[in-house]
Amino acid sequence: MTERKKLHRKTEGREIAMQLLFQLEQQSLLIQSEAPGKTVPRSGWSRNELIRDFAAQNARDNFTAETAKKWVYGVIENLKTCDEMVGTVLKKWSVERVMPLERAVIRLCVYQIIFCDEIPPKVAINEGVEMAKKFGTSHSSKFVNGVLDAVYKRYGQTEENEAAYENNINT
């Protein structure tokens, strides 16, 4: 498989993951309830069923669906940490005040910046901006870019990460 095809599949997986995060939040399925094994009920779907079915129906292949699901579960697992990081860079705003679509993009990309070593942070930021342009309002991309850049500078930028990123570009 060519590198171009892999990148396209990852972009598609990112969009599916963002849409899933948005849908999960809209249906009150993003956050587990306190009782083990139970989700906050709102729809007839369980969280895992929604993730599985949405990814399978919207991805063109199994690799893309699995990639999207992996990222969604990663965000869910690290939601509190990601939201706290975003909250520290928002000026006079809280995470809850961010528009739901932008919040889904930001959560996914913050997860990728902080927890996905195989994804260069600048790629995650660029993909987030592109998703905001594609799915958001005319101002979404600037807002998403500002938030992701601030999170990256505050939490994700290390000399080691930068050196690895530069080596990947030059090879």
Short mmCIF file of C-alpha atoms in Angstrom, two decimals:
data_model
loop_
_atom_site.label_atom_id
_atom_site.label_comp_id
_atom_site.label_asym_id
_atom_site.label_seq_id
_atom_site.Cartn_x
_atom_site.Cartn_y
_atom_site.Cartn_z
CA MET A 1 0.00 0.00 0.00
CA THR A 2 1.36 3.42 -0.90
CA GLU A 3 2.07 6.10 1.68
CA ARG A 4 -0.49 8.36 -0.02
CA LYS A 5 -3.21 5.71 0.37
CA LYS A 6 -2.29 5.17 4.05
CA LEU A 7 -2.51 8.91 4.72
CA HIS A 8 -5.91 9.11 3.01
CA ARG A 9 -7.21 6.20 5.10
CA LYS A 10 -5.95 7.87 8.30
CA THR A 11 -7.63 11.14 7.33
CA GLU A 12 -10.87 9.25 6.71
CA GLY A 13 -10.44 7.44 10.05
CA ARG A 14 -9.91 10.77 11.80
CA GLU A 15 -13.12 12.17 10.33
CA ILE A 16 -15.08 9.08 11.36
CA ALA A 17 -13.62 9.27 14.87
CA MET A 18 -14.56 12.95 15.16
CA GLN A 19 -18.10 12.27 13.95
CA LEU A 20 -18.40 9.41 16.42
CA LEU A 21 -17.24 11.59 19.32
CA PHE A 22 -19.77 14.23 18.31
CA GLN A 23 -22.58 11.67 18.06
CA LEU A 24 -21.66 10.01 21.37
CA GLU A 25 -21.81 13.34 23.15
CA GLN A 26 -25.10 14.28 21.52
CA GLN A 27 -26.64 11.01 22.70
CA SER A 28 -25.14 11.31 26.21
CA LEU A 29 -23.04 8.19 25.64
CA LEU A 30 -19.58 9.76 25.82
CA ILE A 31 -19.17 9.49 29.59
CA GLN A 32 -19.74 6.22 31.46
CA SER A 33 -22.05 6.33 34.42
CA GLU A 34 -20.69 5.57 37.88
CA ALA A 35 -22.15 2.05 37.86
CA PRO A 36 -19.67 -0.35 36.25
CA GLY A 37 -20.74 -1.68 32.87
CA LYS A 38 -23.64 0.75 32.44
CA THR A 39 -23.82 3.80 30.22
CA VAL A 40 -25.96 6.83 30.76
CA PRO A 41 -29.16 5.75 28.96
CA ARG A 42 -30.65 8.06 26.40
CA SER A 43 -31.04 6.11 23.21
CA GLY A 44 -31.61 2.48 22.40
CA TRP A 45 -27.91 2.12 21.54
CA SER A 46 -25.11 1.16 23.83
CA ARG A 47 -21.90 3.13 23.40
CA ASN A 48 -19.99 0.13 22.04
CA GLU A 49 -22.74 -0.74 19.55
CA LEU A 50 -22.82 2.82 18.25
CA ILE A 51 -19.04 2.95 17.85
CA ARG A 52 -18.88 -0.45 16.15
CA ASP A 53 -21.80 0.11 13.78
CA PHE A 54 -21.00 3.71 12.85
CA ALA A 55 -17.36 2.88 12.08
CA ALA A 56 -18.31 -0.18 10.04
CA GLN A 57 -20.97 1.68 8.03
CA ASN A 58 -18.88 4.77 7.30
CA ALA A 59 -15.39 3.41 6.68
CA ARG A 60 -14.47 2.06 3.30
CA ASP A 61 -12.37 -0.74 4.79
CA ASN A 62 -11.64 -2.57 8.04
CA PHE A 63 -8.31 -0.76 8.64
CA THR A 64 -10.03 2.62 8.61
CA ALA A 65 -12.86 1.45 10.87
CA GLU A 66 -10.43 -0.08 13.38
CA THR A 67 -8.27 3.05 13.36
CA ALA A 68 -11.30 5.27 14.04
CA LYS A 69 -12.50 3.00 16.86
CA LYS A 70 -9.02 2.92 18.44
CA TRP A 71 -8.90 6.72 18.51
CA VAL A 72 -12.44 7.06 19.88
CA TYR A 73 -11.74 4.63 22.71
CA GLY A 74 -8.46 6.45 23.38
CA VAL A 75 -10.28 9.78 23.72
CA ILE A 76 -12.91 8.22 25.98
CA GLU A 77 -10.21 6.70 28.18
CA ASN A 78 -8.32 10.00 28.44
CA LEU A 79 -11.27 12.42 28.25
CA LYS A 80 -10.73 14.01 31.65
CA THR A 81 -7.03 14.65 31.00
CA CYS A 82 -7.67 16.04 27.51
CA ASP A 83 -10.45 18.34 28.76
CA GLU A 84 -8.27 19.60 31.61
CA MET A 85 -5.47 20.44 29.18
CA VAL A 86 -7.87 22.27 26.88
CA GLY A 87 -9.40 24.08 29.85
CA THR A 88 -6.03 25.52 30.83
CA VAL A 89 -5.48 27.16 27.44
CA LEU A 90 -8.97 28.57 26.94
CA LYS A 91 -9.16 32.19 28.03
CA LYS A 92 -12.43 33.11 29.71
CA TRP A 93 -13.99 29.93 28.35
CA SER A 94 -14.69 26.46 29.59
CA VAL A 95 -14.61 23.27 27.55
CA GLU A 96 -18.39 23.00 27.91
CA ARG A 97 -18.84 26.38 26.16
CA VAL A 98 -17.00 25.21 23.03
CA MET A 99 -19.34 24.27 20.20
CA PRO A 100 -19.90 20.47 20.15
CA LEU A 101 -18.34 19.89 16.74
CA GLU A 102 -15.25 21.93 17.58
CA ARG A 103 -15.05 20.15 20.94
CA ALA A 104 -15.04 16.76 19.18
CA VAL A 105 -12.25 17.87 16.83
CA ILE A 106 -10.21 19.34 19.67
CA ARG A 107 -10.61 16.30 21.92
CA LEU A 108 -9.53 13.93 19.16
CA CYS A 109 -6.52 16.01 18.18
CA VAL A 110 -5.40 16.66 21.76
CA TYR A 111 -5.53 12.91 22.34
CA GLN A 112 -3.38 12.38 19.25
CA ILE A 113 -0.91 15.13 20.19
CA ILE A 114 -0.40 13.89 23.74
CA PHE A 115 -0.95 10.13 23.61
CA CYS A 116 -0.19 8.96 20.04
CA ASP A 117 3.57 8.92 19.61
CA GLU A 118 3.24 7.61 16.06
CA ILE A 119 1.39 10.76 14.95
CA PRO A 120 3.49 13.91 14.60
CA PRO A 121 1.75 16.64 16.61
CA LYS A 122 1.82 19.08 13.71
CA VAL A 123 0.00 16.52 11.55
CA ALA A 124 -2.71 16.16 14.21
CA ILE A 125 -3.06 19.95 14.38
CA ASN A 126 -3.24 20.31 10.60
CA GLU A 127 -5.81 17.51 10.30
CA GLY A 128 -7.87 19.13 13.07
CA VAL A 129 -7.87 22.45 11.24
CA GLU A 130 -8.90 20.71 8.01
CA MET A 131 -11.79 18.92 9.76
CA ALA A 132 -12.91 22.21 11.29
CA LYS A 133 -12.89 23.81 7.83
CA LYS A 134 -14.83 20.91 6.34
CA PHE A 135 -17.45 20.43 9.06
CA GLY A 136 -17.50 23.65 11.08
CA THR A 137 -18.33 27.31 10.62
CA SER A 138 -16.18 29.93 8.92
CA HIS A 139 -14.48 30.65 12.27
CA SER A 140 -14.02 27.07 13.46
CA SER A 141 -10.66 26.43 11.85
CA LYS A 142 -9.01 29.48 13.43
CA PHE A 143 -10.39 28.62 16.86
CA VAL A 144 -9.38 24.95 16.60
CA ASN A 145 -5.91 25.92 15.35
CA GLY A 146 -5.40 28.32 18.26
CA VAL A 147 -6.51 25.83 20.90
CA LEU A 148 -4.51 22.90 19.48
CA ASP A 149 -1.39 25.01 19.03
CA ALA A 150 -1.64 26.27 22.61
CA VAL A 151 -2.11 22.73 23.98
CA TYR A 152 0.83 21.51 21.92
CA LYS A 153 3.11 24.32 23.10
CA ARG A 154 2.10 23.85 26.71
CA TYR A 155 1.96 20.06 27.00
CA GLY A 156 3.32 18.32 23.93
CA GLN A 157 6.33 20.19 22.73
CA THR A 158 9.60 18.64 23.83
CA GLU A 159 13.00 18.71 22.17
CA GLU A 160 12.77 14.93 21.74
CA ASN A 161 9.37 15.17 19.99
CA GLU A 162 10.57 17.98 17.76
CA ALA A 163 13.75 16.10 16.80
CA ALA A 164 11.73 12.98 15.96
CA TYR A 165 9.29 15.08 13.92
CA GLU A 166 12.10 16.75 11.99
CA ASN A 167 13.76 13.36 11.33
CA ASN A 168 10.49 11.99 9.93
CA ILE A 169 10.20 14.96 7.57
CA ASN A 170 13.78 14.65 6.34
CA THR A 171 13.67 10.91 5.65
#
